[in-house]
Tab-separated table of C-alpha atoms in Angstrom:
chain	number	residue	atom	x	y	z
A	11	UNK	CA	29.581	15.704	64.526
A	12	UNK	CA	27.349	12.301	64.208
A	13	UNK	CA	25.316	12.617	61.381
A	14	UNK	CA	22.327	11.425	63.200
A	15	UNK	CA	22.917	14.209	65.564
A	16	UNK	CA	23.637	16.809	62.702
A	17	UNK	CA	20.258	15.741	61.701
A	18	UNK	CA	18.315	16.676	64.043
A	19	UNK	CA	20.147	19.966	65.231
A	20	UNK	CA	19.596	20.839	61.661
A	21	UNK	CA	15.846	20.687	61.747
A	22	UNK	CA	15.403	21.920	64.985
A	23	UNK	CA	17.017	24.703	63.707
A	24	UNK	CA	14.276	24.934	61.055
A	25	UNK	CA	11.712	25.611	63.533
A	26	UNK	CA	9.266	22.540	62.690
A	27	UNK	CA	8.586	22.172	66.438
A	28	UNK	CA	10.134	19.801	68.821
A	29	UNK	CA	7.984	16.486	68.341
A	30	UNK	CA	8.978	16.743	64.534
A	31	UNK	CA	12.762	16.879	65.726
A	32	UNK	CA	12.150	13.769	67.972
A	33	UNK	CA	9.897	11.721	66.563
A	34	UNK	CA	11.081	11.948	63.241
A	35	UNK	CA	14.377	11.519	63.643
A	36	UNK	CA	15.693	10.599	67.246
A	37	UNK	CA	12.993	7.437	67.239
A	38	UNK	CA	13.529	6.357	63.329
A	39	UNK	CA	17.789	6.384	64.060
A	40	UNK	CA	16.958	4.842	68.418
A	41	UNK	CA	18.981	8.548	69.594
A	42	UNK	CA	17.739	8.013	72.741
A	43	UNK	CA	17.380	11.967	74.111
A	44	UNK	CA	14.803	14.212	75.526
A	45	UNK	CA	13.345	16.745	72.812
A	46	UNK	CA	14.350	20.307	73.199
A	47	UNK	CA	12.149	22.512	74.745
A	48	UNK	CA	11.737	26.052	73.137
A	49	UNK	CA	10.711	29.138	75.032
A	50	UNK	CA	7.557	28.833	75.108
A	51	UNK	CA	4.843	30.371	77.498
A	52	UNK	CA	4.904	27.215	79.826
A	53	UNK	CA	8.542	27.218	80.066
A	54	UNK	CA	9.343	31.075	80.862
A	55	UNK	CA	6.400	30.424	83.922
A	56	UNK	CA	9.239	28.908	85.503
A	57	UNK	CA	11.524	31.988	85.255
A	58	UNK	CA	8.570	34.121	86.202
A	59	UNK	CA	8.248	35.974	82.978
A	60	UNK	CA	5.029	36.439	81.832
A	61	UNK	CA	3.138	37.705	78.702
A	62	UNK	CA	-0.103	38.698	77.872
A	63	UNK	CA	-1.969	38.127	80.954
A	64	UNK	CA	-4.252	41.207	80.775
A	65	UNK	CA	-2.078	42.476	83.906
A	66	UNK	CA	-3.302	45.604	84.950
A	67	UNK	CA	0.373	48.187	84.259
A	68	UNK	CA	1.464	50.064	87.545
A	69	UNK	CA	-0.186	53.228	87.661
A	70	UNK	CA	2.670	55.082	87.000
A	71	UNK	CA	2.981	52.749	84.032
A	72	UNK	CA	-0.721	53.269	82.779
A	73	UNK	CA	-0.170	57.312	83.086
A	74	UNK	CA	3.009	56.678	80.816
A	75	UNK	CA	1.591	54.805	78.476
A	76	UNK	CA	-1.590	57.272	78.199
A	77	UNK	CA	0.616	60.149	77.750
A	78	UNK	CA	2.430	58.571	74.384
A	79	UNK	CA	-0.672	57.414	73.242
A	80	UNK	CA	-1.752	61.384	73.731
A	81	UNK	CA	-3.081	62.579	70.235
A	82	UNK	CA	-2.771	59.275	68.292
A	83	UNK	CA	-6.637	59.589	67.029
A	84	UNK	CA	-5.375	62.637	64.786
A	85	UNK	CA	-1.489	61.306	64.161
A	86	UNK	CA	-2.453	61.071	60.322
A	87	UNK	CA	-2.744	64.641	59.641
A	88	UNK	CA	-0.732	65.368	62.485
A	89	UNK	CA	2.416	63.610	60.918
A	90	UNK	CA	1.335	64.303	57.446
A	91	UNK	CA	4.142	61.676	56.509
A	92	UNK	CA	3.821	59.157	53.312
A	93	UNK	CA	5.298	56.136	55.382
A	94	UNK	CA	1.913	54.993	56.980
A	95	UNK	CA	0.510	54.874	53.195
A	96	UNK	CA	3.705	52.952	52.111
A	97	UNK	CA	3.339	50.598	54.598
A	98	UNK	CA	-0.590	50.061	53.887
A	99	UNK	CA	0.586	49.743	49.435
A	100	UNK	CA	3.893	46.864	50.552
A	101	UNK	CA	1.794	44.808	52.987
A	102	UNK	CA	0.334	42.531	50.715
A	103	UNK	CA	3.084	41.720	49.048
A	104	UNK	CA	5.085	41.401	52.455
A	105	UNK	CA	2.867	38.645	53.911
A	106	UNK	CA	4.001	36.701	50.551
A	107	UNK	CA	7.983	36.741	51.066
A	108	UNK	CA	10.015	35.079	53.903
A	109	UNK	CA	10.832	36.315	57.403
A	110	UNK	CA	14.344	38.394	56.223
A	111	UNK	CA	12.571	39.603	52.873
A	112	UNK	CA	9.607	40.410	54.393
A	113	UNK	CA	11.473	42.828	57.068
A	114	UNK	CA	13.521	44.482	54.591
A	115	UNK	CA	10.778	45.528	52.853
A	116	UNK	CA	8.854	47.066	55.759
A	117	UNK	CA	11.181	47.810	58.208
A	118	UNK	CA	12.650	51.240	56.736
A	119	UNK	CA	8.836	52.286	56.567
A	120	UNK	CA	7.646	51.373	59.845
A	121	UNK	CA	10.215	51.871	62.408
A	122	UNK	CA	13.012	53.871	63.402
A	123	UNK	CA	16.306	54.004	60.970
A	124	UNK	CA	19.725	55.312	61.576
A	125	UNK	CA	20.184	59.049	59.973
A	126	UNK	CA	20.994	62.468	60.287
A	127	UNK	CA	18.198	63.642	62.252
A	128	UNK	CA	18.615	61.393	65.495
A	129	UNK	CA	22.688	61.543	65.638
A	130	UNK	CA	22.501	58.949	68.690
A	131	UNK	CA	19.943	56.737	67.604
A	132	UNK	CA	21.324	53.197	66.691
A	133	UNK	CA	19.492	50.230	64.844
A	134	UNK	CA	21.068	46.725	65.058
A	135	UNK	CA	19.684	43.457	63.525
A	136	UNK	CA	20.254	40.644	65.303
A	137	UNK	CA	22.357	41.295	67.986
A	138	UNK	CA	22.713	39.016	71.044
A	139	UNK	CA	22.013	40.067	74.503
A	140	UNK	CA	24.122	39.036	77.321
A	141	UNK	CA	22.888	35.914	78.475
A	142	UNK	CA	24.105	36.697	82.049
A	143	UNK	CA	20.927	38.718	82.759
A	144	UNK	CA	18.546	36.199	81.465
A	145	UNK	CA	15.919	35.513	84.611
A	146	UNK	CA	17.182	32.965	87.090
A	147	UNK	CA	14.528	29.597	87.340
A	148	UNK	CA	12.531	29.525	90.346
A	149	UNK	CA	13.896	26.091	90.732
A	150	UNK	CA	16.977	24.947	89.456
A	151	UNK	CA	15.049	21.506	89.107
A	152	UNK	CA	13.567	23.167	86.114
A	153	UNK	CA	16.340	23.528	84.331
A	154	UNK	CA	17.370	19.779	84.352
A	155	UNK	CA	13.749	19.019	83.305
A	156	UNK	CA	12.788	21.707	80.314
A	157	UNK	CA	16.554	23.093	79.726
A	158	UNK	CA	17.877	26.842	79.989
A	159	UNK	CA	15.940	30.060	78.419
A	160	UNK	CA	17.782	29.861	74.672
A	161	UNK	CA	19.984	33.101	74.016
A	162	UNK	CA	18.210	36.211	73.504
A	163	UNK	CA	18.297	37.519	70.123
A	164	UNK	CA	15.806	40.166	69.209
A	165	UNK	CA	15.381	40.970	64.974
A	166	UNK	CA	15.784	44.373	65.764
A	167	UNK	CA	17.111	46.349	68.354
A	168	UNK	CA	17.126	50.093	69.165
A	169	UNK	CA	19.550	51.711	71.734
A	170	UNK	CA	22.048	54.531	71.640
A	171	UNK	CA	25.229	54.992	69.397
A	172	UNK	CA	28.649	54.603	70.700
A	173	UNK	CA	30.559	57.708	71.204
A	174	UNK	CA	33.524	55.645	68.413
A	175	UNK	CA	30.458	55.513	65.817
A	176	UNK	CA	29.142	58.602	66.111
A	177	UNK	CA	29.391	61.155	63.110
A	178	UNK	CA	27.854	64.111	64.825
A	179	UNK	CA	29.578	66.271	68.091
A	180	UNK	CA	26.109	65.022	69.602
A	181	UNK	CA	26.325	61.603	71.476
A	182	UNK	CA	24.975	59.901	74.421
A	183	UNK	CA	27.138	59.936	76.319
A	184	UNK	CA	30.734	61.270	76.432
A	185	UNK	CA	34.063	58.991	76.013
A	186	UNK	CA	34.683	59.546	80.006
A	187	UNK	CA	31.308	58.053	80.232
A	188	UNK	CA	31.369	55.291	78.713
A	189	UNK	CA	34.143	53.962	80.284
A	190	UNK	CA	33.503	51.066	82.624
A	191	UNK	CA	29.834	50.463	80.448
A	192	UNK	CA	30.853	48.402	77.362
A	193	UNK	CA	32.319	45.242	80.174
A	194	UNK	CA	28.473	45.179	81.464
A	195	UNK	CA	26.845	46.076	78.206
A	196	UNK	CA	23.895	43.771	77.843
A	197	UNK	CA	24.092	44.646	73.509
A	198	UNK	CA	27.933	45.053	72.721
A	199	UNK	CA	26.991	47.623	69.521
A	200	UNK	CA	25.314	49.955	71.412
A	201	UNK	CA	24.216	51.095	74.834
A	202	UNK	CA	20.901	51.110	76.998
A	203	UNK	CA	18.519	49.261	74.496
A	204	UNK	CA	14.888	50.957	74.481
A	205	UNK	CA	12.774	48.698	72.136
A	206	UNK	CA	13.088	45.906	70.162
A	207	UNK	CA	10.998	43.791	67.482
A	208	UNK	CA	10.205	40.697	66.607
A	209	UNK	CA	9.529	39.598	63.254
A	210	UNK	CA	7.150	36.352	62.224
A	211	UNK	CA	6.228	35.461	58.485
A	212	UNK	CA	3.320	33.790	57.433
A	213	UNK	CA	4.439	31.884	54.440
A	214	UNK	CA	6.976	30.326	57.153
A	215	UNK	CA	3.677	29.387	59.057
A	216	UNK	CA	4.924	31.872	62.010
A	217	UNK	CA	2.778	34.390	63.912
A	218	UNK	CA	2.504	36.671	66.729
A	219	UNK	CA	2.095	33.442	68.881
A	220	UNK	CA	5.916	32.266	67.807
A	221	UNK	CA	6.830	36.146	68.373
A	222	UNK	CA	5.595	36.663	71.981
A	223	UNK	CA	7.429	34.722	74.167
A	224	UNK	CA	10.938	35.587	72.381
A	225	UNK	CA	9.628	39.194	72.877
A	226	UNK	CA	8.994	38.594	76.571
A	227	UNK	CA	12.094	36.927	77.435
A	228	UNK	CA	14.387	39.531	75.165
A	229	UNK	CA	12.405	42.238	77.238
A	230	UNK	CA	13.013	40.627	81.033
A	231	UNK	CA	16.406	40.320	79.770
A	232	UNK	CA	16.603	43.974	78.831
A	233	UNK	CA	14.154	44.881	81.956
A	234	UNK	CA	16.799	42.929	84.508
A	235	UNK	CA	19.956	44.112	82.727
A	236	UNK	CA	18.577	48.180	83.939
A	237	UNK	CA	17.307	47.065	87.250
A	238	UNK	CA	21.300	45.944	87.593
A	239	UNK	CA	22.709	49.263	86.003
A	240	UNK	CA	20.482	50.982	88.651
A	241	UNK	CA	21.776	49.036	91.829
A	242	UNK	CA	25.556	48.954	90.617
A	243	UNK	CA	25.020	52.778	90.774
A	244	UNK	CA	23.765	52.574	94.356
A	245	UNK	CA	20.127	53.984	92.712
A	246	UNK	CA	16.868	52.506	93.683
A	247	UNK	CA	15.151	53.101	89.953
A	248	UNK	CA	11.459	53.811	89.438
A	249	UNK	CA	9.698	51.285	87.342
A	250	UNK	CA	9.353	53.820	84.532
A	251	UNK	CA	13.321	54.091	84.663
A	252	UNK	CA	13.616	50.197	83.875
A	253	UNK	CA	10.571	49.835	81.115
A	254	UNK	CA	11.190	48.262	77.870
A	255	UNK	CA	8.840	48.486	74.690
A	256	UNK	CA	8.973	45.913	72.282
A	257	UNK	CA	7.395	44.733	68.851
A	258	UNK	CA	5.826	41.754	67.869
A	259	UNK	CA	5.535	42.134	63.877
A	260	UNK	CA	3.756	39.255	61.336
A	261	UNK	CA	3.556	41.093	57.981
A	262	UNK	CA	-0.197	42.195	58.581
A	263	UNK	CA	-0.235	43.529	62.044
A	264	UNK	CA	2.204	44.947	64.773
A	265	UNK	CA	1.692	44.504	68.624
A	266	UNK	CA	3.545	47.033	70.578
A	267	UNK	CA	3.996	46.013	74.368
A	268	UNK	CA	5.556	47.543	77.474
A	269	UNK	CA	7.809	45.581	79.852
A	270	UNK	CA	8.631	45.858	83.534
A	271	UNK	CA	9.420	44.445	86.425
A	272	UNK	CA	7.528	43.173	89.498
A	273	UNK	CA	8.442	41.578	93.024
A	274	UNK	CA	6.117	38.548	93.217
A	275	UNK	CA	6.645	36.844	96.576
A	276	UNK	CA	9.801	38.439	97.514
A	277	UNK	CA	11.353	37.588	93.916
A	278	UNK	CA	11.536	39.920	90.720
A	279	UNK	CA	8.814	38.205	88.088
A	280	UNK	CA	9.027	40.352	84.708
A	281	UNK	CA	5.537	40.891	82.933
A	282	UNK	CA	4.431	42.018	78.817
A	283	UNK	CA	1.310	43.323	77.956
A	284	UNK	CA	0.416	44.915	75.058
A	285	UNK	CA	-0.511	48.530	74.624
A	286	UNK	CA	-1.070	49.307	70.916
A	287	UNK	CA	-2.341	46.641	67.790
A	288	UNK	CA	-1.688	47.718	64.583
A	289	UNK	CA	-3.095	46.450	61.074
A	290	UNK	CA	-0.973	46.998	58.843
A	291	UNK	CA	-3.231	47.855	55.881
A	292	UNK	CA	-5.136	50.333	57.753
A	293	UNK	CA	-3.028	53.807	57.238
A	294	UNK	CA	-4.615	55.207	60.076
A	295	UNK	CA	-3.623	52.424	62.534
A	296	UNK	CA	0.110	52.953	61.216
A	297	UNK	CA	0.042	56.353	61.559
A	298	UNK	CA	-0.809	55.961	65.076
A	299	UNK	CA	1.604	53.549	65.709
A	300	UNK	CA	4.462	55.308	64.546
A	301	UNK	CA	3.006	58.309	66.439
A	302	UNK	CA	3.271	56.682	69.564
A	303	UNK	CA	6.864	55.214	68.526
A	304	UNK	CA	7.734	58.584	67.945
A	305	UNK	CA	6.885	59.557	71.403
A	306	UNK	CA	8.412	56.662	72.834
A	307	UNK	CA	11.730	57.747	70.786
A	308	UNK	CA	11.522	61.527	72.530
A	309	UNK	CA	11.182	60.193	75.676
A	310	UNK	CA	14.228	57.500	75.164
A	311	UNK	CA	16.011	60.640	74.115
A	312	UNK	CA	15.219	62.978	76.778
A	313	UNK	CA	14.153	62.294	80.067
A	314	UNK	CA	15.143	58.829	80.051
A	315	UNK	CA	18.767	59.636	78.617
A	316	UNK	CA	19.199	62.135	81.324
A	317	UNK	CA	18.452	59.817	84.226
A	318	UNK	CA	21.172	57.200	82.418
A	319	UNK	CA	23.523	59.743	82.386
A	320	UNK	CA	23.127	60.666	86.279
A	321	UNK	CA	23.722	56.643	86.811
A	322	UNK	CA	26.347	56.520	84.772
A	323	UNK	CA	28.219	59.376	86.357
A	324	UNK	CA	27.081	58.049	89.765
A	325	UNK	CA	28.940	54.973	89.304
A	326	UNK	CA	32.148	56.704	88.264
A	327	UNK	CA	32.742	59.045	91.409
């Protein structure tokens, strides 16, 4: 590779924004190219996904979301667990280490891990999605101008075991069903994604404002990938059947937002808003948090599993 070129991939790579990359480098060395455009809230606009618009959810949505958030006021004696208070005593000292560090520390405390007690629960760091149900542009014009939507990559993902990984005679879904699912798999470690997080440090200088648009465009990606399931299975899904939660996480708070899907001018546009914010040295706020991620874990579990598993028998008879 041209040095020059090595360069500037490297610091892009680093984050430090495009006009660093450019400027910097590309002008000092006369690399005559246009600076890379990151997925940022102008540039998903032109693949009609949007975040944090104060979108009023479906109503069908809004009765969801009320029902997990059912109870959250009295979660803390309700859960009577130590891992809101553990959270609260490692904050401080997770705001101080980098991104990977910071997550290690927290993660095990705040969200969902792989054990024993949920058998076809699976937990996967950094796993790509399958970039073939990124949203199309809503001009290919676009696309020349600000380049493609980068590859989807949440920090964490949650989904449901393969039958091959499972240790327990309880799985998702049976080895007749998953046949046929792992060539369209939109995660290749697991199946059927139901939240994911993104993770920002602030000694990196990163916040919630880095976090939400990769969180939006993982989620359309997610959102579009079920809409797809549905209509390969000749279903017509309700928007509940396609939703997505994700997590936008920055060492001292936690947004949790829902995603779905819309038809905007006779064209799916894919929408995040946020439905829970979290400090993270407040033990009450994390109890309610993982209250309502405990909720949203029963429901991935139950009814939602159950309608999968109608779809995915529907597409093998």
């Amino acid at each position: 590779m041209d040095p020059i070129q090595e360069a500037i991939e490297y610091i892009e790579s680093r984050e430090l924004g495009d006009d660093f990359s450019y400027n910097k480098v590309a002008a000092q060395f006369g690399v005559e190219r246009k600076p890379k455009v990151r997925d940022n809230e102008d540039k998903l606009r032109y693949y009609d996904i949007h975040f944090c618009q104060r979108r009023a959810l479906p109503a069908v949505l809004q009765a969801f979301v009320n029902e997990l958030q059912a109870d959250t006021v009295s979660s803390l004696d309700a859960v009577r667990s130590p891992n809101a208070r553990h959270v609260v005593q490692r904050q401080r000292r997770a705001q101080r280490l980098s991104e990977q560090d910071g997550i290690d520390l927290l993660k095990g405390m705040l969200l969902f891990v792989e054990d024993d007690d949920q058998p076809m629960l699976a937990v996967k760091a950094k796993q790509n999605l399958d970039k073939r149900y990124l949203p199309p542009p809503t001009d290919p014009a676009w696309v020349k101008e600000y380049g493609a939507l980068e590859g989807p990559q949440p920090d964490q993902l949650f989904g449901y075991r393969h039958w091959k990984n499972s240790d327990s005679a309880a799985t998702a879904f049976s080895t007749q069903q998953e046949y046929g699912l792992l060539s369209h798999a939109v995660a290749p470690a697991f199946h059927f994604p139901f939240m994911s997080a993104q993770w920002k440090s602030p000694k990196n200088n990163q916040t919630h404002f880095q976090a939400r648009p990769q969180g939006a465009r993982d989620g359309a990606v997610i959102v579009r990938y079920l809409h797809q399931f549905y209509a390969d299975a000749g279903l017509v899904p309700t928007v509940k059947d396609t939703v997505h939660f994700s997590l936008t996480i920055d060492m001292e708070s936690a947004h949790l937002f829902i995603h779905w899907e819309e038809f905007d001018q006779e064209r799916p546009a894919y929408y995040m808003e946020p439905v829970m914010k979290t400090f993270l040295d407040n033990e009450q706020q994390v109890a309610d948090l993982r209250y309502m991620m405990k909720n949203i874990l029963a429901y991935a579990m139950g009814s939602r599993l159950a309608n999968l598993r109608n779809a995915v028998e529907a597409t093998q008879t």
